[in-house]
XYZ file of C-alpha atoms in Angstrom:
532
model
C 18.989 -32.909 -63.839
C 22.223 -34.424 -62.816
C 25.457 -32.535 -61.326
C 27.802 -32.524 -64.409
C 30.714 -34.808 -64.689
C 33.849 -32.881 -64.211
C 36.286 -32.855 -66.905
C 38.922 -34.614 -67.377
C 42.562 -33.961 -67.903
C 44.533 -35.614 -69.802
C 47.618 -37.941 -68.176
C 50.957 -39.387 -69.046
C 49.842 -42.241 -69.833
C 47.111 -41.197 -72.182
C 44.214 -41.523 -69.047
C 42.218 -38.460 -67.761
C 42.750 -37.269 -64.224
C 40.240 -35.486 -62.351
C 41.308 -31.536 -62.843
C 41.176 -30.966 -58.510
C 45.217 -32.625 -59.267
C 45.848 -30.592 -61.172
C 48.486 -28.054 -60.359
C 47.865 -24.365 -61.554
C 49.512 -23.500 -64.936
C 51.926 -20.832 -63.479
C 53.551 -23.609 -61.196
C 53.062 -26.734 -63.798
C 55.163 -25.715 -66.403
C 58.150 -24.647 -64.526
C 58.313 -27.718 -62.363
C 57.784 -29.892 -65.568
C 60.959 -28.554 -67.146
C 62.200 -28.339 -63.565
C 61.750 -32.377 -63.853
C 62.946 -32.766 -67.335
C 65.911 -30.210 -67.688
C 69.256 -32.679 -67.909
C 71.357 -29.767 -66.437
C 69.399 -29.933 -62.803
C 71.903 -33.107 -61.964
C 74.667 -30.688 -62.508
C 73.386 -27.356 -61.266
C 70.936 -28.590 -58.703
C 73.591 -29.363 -56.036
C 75.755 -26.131 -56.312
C 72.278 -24.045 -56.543
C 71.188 -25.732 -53.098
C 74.597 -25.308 -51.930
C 74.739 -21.674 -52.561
C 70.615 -21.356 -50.723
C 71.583 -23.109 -47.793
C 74.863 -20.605 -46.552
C 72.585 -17.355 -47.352
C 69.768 -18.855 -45.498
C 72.482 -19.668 -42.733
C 73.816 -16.510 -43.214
C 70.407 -14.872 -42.699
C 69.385 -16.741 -39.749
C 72.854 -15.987 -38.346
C 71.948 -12.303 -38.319
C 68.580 -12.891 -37.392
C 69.098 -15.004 -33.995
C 72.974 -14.258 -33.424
C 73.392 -14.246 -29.570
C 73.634 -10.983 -27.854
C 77.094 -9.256 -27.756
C 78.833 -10.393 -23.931
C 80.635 -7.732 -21.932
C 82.842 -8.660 -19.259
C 81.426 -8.999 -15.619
C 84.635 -10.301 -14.249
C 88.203 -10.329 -14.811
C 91.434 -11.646 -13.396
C 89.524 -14.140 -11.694
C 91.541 -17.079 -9.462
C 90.165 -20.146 -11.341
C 88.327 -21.530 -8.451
C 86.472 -18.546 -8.493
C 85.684 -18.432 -11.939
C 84.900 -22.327 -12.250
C 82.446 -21.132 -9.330
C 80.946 -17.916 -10.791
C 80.492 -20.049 -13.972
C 78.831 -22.787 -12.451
C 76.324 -20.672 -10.379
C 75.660 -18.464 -13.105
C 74.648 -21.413 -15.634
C 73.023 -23.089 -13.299
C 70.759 -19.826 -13.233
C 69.645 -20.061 -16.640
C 72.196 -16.771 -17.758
C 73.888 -16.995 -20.815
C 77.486 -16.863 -19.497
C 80.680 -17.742 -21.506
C 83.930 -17.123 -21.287
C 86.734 -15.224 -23.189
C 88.957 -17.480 -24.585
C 92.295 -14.973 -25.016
C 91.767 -13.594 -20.558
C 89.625 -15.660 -19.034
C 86.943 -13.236 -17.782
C 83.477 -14.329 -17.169
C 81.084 -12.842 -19.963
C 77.560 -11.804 -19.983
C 74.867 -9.873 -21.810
C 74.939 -6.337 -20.480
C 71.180 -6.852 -19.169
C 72.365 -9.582 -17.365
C 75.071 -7.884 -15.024
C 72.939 -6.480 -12.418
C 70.930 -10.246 -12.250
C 74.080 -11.656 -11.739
C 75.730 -9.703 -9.265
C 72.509 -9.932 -6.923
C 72.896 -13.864 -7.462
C 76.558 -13.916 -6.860
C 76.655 -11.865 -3.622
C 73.643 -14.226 -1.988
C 75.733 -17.207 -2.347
C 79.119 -15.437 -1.165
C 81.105 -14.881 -5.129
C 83.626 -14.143 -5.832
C 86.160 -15.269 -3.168
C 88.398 -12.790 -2.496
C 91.889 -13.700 -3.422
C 94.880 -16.118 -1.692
C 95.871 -13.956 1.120
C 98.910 -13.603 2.850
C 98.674 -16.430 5.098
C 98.374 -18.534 1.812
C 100.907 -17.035 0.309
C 103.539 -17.586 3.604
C 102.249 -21.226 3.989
C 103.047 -21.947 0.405
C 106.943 -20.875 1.201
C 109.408 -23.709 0.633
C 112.028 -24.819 3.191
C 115.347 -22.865 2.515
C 114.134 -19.752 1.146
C 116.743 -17.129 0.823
C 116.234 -13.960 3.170
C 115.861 -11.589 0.094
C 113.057 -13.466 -1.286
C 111.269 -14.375 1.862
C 111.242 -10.431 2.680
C 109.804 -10.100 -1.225
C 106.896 -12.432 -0.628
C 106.093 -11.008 3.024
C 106.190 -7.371 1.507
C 103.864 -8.699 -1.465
C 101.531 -10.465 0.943
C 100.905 -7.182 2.616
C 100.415 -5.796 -0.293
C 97.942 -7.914 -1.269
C 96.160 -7.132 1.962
C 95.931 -4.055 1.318
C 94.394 -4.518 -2.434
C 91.664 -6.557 -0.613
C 91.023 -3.899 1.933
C 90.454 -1.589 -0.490
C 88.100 -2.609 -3.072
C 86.205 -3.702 -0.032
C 85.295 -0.018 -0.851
C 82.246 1.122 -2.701
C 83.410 1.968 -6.064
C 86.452 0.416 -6.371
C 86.387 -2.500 -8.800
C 89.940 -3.296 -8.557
C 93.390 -2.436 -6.968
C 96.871 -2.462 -6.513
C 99.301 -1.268 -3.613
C 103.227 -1.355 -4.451
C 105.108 -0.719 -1.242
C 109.125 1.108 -1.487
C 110.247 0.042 2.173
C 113.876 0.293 2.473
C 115.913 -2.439 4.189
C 116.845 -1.909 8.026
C 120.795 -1.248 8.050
C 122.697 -0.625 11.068
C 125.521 0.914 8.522
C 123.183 3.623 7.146
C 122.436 6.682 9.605
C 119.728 8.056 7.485
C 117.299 5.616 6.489
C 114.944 6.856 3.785
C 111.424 6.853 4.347
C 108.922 4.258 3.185
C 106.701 5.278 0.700
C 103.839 3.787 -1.399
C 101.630 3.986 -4.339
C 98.461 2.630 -5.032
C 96.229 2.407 -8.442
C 92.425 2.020 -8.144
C 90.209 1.175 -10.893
C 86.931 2.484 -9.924
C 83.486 0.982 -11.565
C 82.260 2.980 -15.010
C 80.521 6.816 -13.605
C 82.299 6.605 -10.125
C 84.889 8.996 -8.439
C 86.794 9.441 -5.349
C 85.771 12.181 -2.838
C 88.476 13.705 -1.320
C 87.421 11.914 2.127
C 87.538 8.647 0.735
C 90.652 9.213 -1.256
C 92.201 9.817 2.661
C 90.935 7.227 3.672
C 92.713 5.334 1.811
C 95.737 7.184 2.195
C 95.309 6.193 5.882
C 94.642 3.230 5.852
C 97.769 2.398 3.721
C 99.916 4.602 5.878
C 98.772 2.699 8.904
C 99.670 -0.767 8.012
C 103.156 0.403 7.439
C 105.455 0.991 10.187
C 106.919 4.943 9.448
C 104.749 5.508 6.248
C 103.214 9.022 6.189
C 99.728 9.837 5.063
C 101.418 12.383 2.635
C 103.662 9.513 1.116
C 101.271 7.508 -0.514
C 100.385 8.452 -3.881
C 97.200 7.651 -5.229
C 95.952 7.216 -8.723
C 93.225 6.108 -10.763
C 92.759 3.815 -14.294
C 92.664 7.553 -16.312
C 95.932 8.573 -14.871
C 95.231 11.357 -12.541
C 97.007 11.764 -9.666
C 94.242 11.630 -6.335
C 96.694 12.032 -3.644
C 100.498 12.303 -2.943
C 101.584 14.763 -5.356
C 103.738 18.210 -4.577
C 101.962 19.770 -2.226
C 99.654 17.468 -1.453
C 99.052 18.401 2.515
C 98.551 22.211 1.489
C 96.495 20.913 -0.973
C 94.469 18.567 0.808
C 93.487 22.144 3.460
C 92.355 23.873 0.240
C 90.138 21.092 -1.375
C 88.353 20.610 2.384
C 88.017 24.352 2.622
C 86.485 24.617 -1.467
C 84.382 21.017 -1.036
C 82.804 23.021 2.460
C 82.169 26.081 0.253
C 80.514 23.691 -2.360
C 78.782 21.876 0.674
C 77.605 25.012 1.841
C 76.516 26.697 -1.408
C 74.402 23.698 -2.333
C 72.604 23.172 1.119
C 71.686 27.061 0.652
C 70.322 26.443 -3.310
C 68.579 23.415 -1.953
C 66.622 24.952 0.499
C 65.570 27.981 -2.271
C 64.293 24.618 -4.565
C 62.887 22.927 -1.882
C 60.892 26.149 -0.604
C 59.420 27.737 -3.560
C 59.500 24.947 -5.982
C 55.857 23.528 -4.810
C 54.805 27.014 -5.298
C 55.971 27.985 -8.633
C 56.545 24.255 -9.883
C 60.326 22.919 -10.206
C 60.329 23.296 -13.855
C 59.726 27.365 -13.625
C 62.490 27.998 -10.906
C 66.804 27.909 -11.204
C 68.945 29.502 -8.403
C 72.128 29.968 -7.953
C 74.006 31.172 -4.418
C 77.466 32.166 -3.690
C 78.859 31.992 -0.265
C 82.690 33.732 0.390
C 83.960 31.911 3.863
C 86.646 33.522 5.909
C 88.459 30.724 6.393
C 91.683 32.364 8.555
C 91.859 30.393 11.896
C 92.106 32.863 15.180
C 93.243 31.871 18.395
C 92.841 33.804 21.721
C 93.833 33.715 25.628
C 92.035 35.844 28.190
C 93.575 35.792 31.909
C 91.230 37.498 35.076
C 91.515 38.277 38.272
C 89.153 39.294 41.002
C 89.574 42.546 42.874
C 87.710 41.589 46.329
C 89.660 38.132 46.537
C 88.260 35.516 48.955
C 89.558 35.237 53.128
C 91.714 32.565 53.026
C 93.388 32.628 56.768
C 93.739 35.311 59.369
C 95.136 35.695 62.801
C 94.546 38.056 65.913
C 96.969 38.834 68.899
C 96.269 40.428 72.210
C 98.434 42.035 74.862
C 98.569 43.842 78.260
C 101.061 45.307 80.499
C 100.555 46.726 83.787
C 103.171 48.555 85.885
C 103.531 50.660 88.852
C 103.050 54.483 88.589
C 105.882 56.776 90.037
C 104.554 59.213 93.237
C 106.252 61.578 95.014
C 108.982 64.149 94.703
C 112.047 63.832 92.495
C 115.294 63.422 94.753
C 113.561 62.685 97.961
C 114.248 59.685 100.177
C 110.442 58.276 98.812
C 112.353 54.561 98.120
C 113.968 53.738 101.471
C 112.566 51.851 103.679
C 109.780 52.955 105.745
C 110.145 53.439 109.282
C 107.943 51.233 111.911
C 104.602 52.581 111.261
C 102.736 54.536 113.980
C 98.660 53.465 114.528
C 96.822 56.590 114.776
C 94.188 57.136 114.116
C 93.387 59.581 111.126
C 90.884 60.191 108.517
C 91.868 58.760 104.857
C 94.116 61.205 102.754
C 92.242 62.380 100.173
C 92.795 60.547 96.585
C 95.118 61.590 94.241
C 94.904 59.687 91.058
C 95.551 56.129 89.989
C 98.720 54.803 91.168
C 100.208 51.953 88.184
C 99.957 52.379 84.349
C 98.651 49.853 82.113
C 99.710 49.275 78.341
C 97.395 47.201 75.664
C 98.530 46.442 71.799
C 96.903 44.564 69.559
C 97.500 43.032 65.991
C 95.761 40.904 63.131
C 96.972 38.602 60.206
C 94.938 38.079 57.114
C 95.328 36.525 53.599
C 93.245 36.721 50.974
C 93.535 34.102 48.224
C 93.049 36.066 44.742
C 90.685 34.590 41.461
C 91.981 33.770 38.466
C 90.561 33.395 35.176
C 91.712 31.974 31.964
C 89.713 31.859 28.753
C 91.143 30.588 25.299
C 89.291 31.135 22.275
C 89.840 29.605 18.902
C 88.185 30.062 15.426
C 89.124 27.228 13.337
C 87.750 29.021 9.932
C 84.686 28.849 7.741
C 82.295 31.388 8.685
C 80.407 33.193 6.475
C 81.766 36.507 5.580
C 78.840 37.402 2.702
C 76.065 35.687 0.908
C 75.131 36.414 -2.294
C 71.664 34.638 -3.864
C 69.832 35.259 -7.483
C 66.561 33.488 -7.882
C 64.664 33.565 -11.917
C 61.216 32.493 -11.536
C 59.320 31.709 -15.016
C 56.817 34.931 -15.295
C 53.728 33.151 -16.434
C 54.322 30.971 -13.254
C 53.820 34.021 -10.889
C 50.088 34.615 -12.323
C 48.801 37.421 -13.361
C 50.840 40.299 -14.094
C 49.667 42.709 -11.958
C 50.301 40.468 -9.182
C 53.898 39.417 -10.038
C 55.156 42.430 -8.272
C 53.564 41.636 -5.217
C 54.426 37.898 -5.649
C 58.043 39.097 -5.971
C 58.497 40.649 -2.938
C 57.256 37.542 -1.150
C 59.549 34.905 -2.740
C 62.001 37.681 -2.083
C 61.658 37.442 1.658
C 61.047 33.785 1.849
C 64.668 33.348 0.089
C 66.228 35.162 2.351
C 64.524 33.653 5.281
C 65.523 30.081 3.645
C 69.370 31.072 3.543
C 69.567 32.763 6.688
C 69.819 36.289 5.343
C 71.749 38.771 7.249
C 71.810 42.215 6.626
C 74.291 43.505 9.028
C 77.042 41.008 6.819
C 76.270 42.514 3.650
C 74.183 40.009 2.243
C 72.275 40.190 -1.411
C 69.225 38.694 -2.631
C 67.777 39.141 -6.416
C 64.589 37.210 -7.208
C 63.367 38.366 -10.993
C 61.002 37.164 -13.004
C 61.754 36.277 -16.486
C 60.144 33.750 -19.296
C 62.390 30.810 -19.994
C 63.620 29.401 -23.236
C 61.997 26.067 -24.302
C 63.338 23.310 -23.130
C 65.337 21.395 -25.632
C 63.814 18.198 -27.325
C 67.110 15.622 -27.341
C 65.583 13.798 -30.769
C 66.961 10.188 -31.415
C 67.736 9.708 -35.006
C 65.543 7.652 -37.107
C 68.040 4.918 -37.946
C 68.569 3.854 -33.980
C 64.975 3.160 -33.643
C 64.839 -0.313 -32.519
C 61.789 -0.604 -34.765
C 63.728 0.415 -37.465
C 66.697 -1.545 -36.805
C 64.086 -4.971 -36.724
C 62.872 -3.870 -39.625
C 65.881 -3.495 -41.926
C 66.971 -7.240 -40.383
C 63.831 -8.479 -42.229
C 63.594 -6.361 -44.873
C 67.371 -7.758 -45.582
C 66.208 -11.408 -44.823
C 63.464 -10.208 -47.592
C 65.936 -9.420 -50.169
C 68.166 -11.986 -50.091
C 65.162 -14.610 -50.400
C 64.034 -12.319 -53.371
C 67.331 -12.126 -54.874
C 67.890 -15.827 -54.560
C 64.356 -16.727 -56.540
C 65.618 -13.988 -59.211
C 69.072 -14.406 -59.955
C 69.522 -17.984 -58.936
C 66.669 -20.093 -58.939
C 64.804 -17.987 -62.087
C 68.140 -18.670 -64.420
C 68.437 -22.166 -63.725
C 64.317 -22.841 -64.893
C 65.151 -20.699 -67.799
C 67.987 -22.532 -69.549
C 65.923 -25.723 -68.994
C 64.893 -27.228 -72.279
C 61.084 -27.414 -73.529
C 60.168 -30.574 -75.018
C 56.802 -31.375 -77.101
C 54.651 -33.949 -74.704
C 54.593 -37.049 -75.964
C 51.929 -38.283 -78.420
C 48.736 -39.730 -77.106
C 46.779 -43.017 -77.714
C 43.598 -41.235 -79.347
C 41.024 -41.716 -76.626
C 38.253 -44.546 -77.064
C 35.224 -43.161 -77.911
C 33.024 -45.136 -75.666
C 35.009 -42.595 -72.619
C 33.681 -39.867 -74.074
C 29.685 -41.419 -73.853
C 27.692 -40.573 -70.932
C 24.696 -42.473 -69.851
C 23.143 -39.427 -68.975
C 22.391 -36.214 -70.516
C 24.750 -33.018 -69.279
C 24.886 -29.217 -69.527
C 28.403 -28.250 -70.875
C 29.327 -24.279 -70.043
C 31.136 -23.554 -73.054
C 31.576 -20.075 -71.724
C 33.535 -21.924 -68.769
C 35.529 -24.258 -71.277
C 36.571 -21.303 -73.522
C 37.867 -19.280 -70.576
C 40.025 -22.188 -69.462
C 41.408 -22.895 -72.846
C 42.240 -19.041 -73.218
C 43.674 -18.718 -69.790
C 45.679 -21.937 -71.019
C 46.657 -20.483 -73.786
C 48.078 -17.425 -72.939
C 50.643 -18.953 -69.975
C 51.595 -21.922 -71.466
C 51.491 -22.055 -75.230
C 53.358 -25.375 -75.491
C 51.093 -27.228 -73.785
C 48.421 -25.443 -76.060
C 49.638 -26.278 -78.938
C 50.229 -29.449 -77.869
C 46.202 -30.182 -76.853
C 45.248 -28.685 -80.161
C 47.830 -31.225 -82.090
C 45.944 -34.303 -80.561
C 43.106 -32.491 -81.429
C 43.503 -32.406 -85.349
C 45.129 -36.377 -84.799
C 41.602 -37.085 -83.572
C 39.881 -35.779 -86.070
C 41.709 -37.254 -88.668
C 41.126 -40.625 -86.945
């Protein structure tokens, strides 16, 4: 048997279509009084009107650009015409402000574009002072050439510091008085300087010197002490009262610090891998003696050393008296008489002799001079406490045990000295838990996405209910036009066909029941036909 012929609808123009063109019936009838409503000419313009800004309005929130922070500001506008440029020409979305002038950028972006600025030499430091002096016109006035030198050097000295790492911007001001030869005391120069330092950075108190020093030294009679330093929050770094008293005392506390946290360190670093870093704090206290001794020792030696020495020699010899006191033993001798007689017998030595002697020495004495100085900062006593998790020591019969060993290898790591008075505690304790930091629901980026849609999603619906719905409603119905009654050779079929009635009844109910004007309006040309 043949496929059936498929029904036909009936057209405008009294023709049946083929029912595939059809349109279902919950779209048909609204966009047939859509079509046939007079009021759409009038409301059809102001309805669109009214779509178009909330779907603008929508995709504005949807795609908006992301919010721009400032990566630079107070830029010379070769600079910034030069940041710009190499920036863009990186693909980053750069802008800039329209009320300062700084160079704008996505927060994600700032670290991208600092890498890509410093490889091609950005930003150019500012005119310096040569620029400045070169600029000068002819017949300048004394006062104000001295005013543009002084403010040349001070911008020198802005450069030279945020060359520093930190230090986003600054500004020196310089009080130099003027030379007079009238004045016999000249006031000295002083000078303050403001830093503004990048976002989670601080001055040490060695860096805040240097700064200090390097100021002082670029002006001729400017002490270290005179310069007065502050940052963008308005505390005072350096130059206040005091400040050389207070200076000592911050290097003595920072060496305390210094010395404290090398000492906790070494605890961590020691028994951490044992106990794990999570089940270990420790905590150590250090008192210095920071009092500054000076001594001189002078010594001699005893013995001494030969340095010269000198021996003299001499005799005398003289004639020894003979014979008897008051005889004539000196005159001369008569003419002697040869006879010959045996030798008188000998009677002692007949002259004296005298010898004396005598010796020169000097000894060159040693000398000995020691000088001893203690400059401060020793330890006077060293206190440590060390809390070890319990359940991290093992079992606990063995935490005692386990004790006394961390107990010795702390003081081992710290340099433990008994003799000084030194403590160490090591206990074993369970810890609290740790706390769980808990972001709230509503700054879930998930979340956030989610309510930009689900907004997007409510508009849309609120549009279709309270706009578009209205509008269809207040559209007139109309009857369809009447029909030409149908010839009834179009209704003859050369060849036999099945009709599901079952089919055809569901239609005409389904029909029926969502659009009972065009129902009624089938089962009016109906009855005509019949009555044909």
């Amino acid at each position: 048997m043949a496929d059936p012929v498929p029904a036909l609808a009936p057209g405008a123009d009294g023709a049946e279509a083929p029912r595939a063109t059809r349109l279902p019936a919950f779209l048909a009838g609204p966009l047939a009084r859509l079509r046939e409503n007079p009021l759409l000419s009038r409301a059809l313009l102001p309805a669109l009107g009214v779509a178009a800004l909330v779907l603008a309005a929508m995709l504005w929130l949807l795609f908006a650009p992301a919010e721009r922070t400032a990566l630079f500001r107070n830029l010379p506008d070769a600079d910034k015409a030069a940041v710009f440029a190499a920036l863009e020409a990186n693909g980053l979305d750069v802008a800039l402000d329209p009320k300062s002038g700084a160079v704008l950028l996505p927060p994600q972006d700032h670290a991208r574009a600092r890498m890509l600025l410093a490889a091609e030499g950005l930003p150019k430091a500012a005119p310096g002072a040569l620029d400045m002096l070169g600029d000068m016109p002819l017949g300048t006035s004394r006062a104000v050439e001295a005013a543009k030198i002084r403010k040349a050097g001070e911008q020198e000295l802005a450069r030279a510091i945020e060359t520093l790492d930190g230090v986003e911007r600054a500004r020196v001001i310089l009080a130099v008085p003027e030379p007079s030869p009238f004045v016999r005391e000249r006031p000295e120069p002083k000078a303050s300087v403001t830093v503004t330092l990048a976002r989670g950075r601080s001055l040490s108190a060695e860096e805040t010197r240097a700064i200090a020093h390097l100021v002082a030294g670029a002006v001729p009679g400017l002490a270290a002490d005179s310069v007065a330093i502050a940052d963008q929050t308005g505390r005072l770094l350096a130059g206040g009262p005091g400040s050389a008293s207070q200076t000592a005392l911050a290097r003595r506390l920072e060496l305390q610090l210094r010395m404290e946290q090398r000492a906790r360190d070494a605890i961590l670093a020691l028994l951490g891998p044992i106990v794990g870093p999570e089940a270990l704090t420790a905590e150590v206290a250090i008192e210095l003696d920071l009092s500054t001794r000076e001594a001189a020792t002078e010594r001699f030696d005893r013995d001494g050393a030969l340095r010269s020495e000198s021996l003299s020699s001499s005799t005398a010899t003289e004639p020894r008296a003979i014979g008897i006191p008051g005889a004539l033993t000196n005159t001369t001798p008569a003419a002697p008489q040869m006879t010959a007689q045996a030798p008188p017998p000998a009677t002692g030595p007949t002259e004296s002799t005298t010898r004396s002697e005598s010796a020169t020495r000097n000894y060159e004495l040693g000398r000995s001079v020691e000088v001893m100085a203690n400059a401060g900062g020793t330890i006077r006593r060293m206190t440590a406490a060390v809390v070890i998790r319990d359940d991290a020591l093992g079992p606990p019969a063995q935490r005692a045990a386990m004790l006394r060993q961390m107990e010795a290898l702390v003081q081992g790591a710290i340099g433990y000295d008994q003799a000084r008075g030194d403590r160490v505690t090591v206990v074993a304790r369970p810890f609290a838990p740790p706390a769980v930091e808990t972001v709230p629901v509503w700054r879930e980026p998930l979340v956030i996405e989610g309510a930009k849609w689900l907004a997007a999603a409510l508009v849309a619906v609120a549009i279709l209910l309270f706009v578009v719905r209205p509008l269809l409603a207040k559209w007139p119905r109309e009857a369809p036009a009447p029909q030409r009654p149908r010839p009834v050779e179009t209704a003859i079929r050369l060849e036999p066909r099945v009709i599901d009635y079952s089919a055809k009844l569901t239609e005409a109910r389904l029909l029926a029941s969502t659009d009972a004007a065009r129902a009624t309006a089938v089962a009016r040309r109906l009855l005509a036909e019949e009555d044909v």
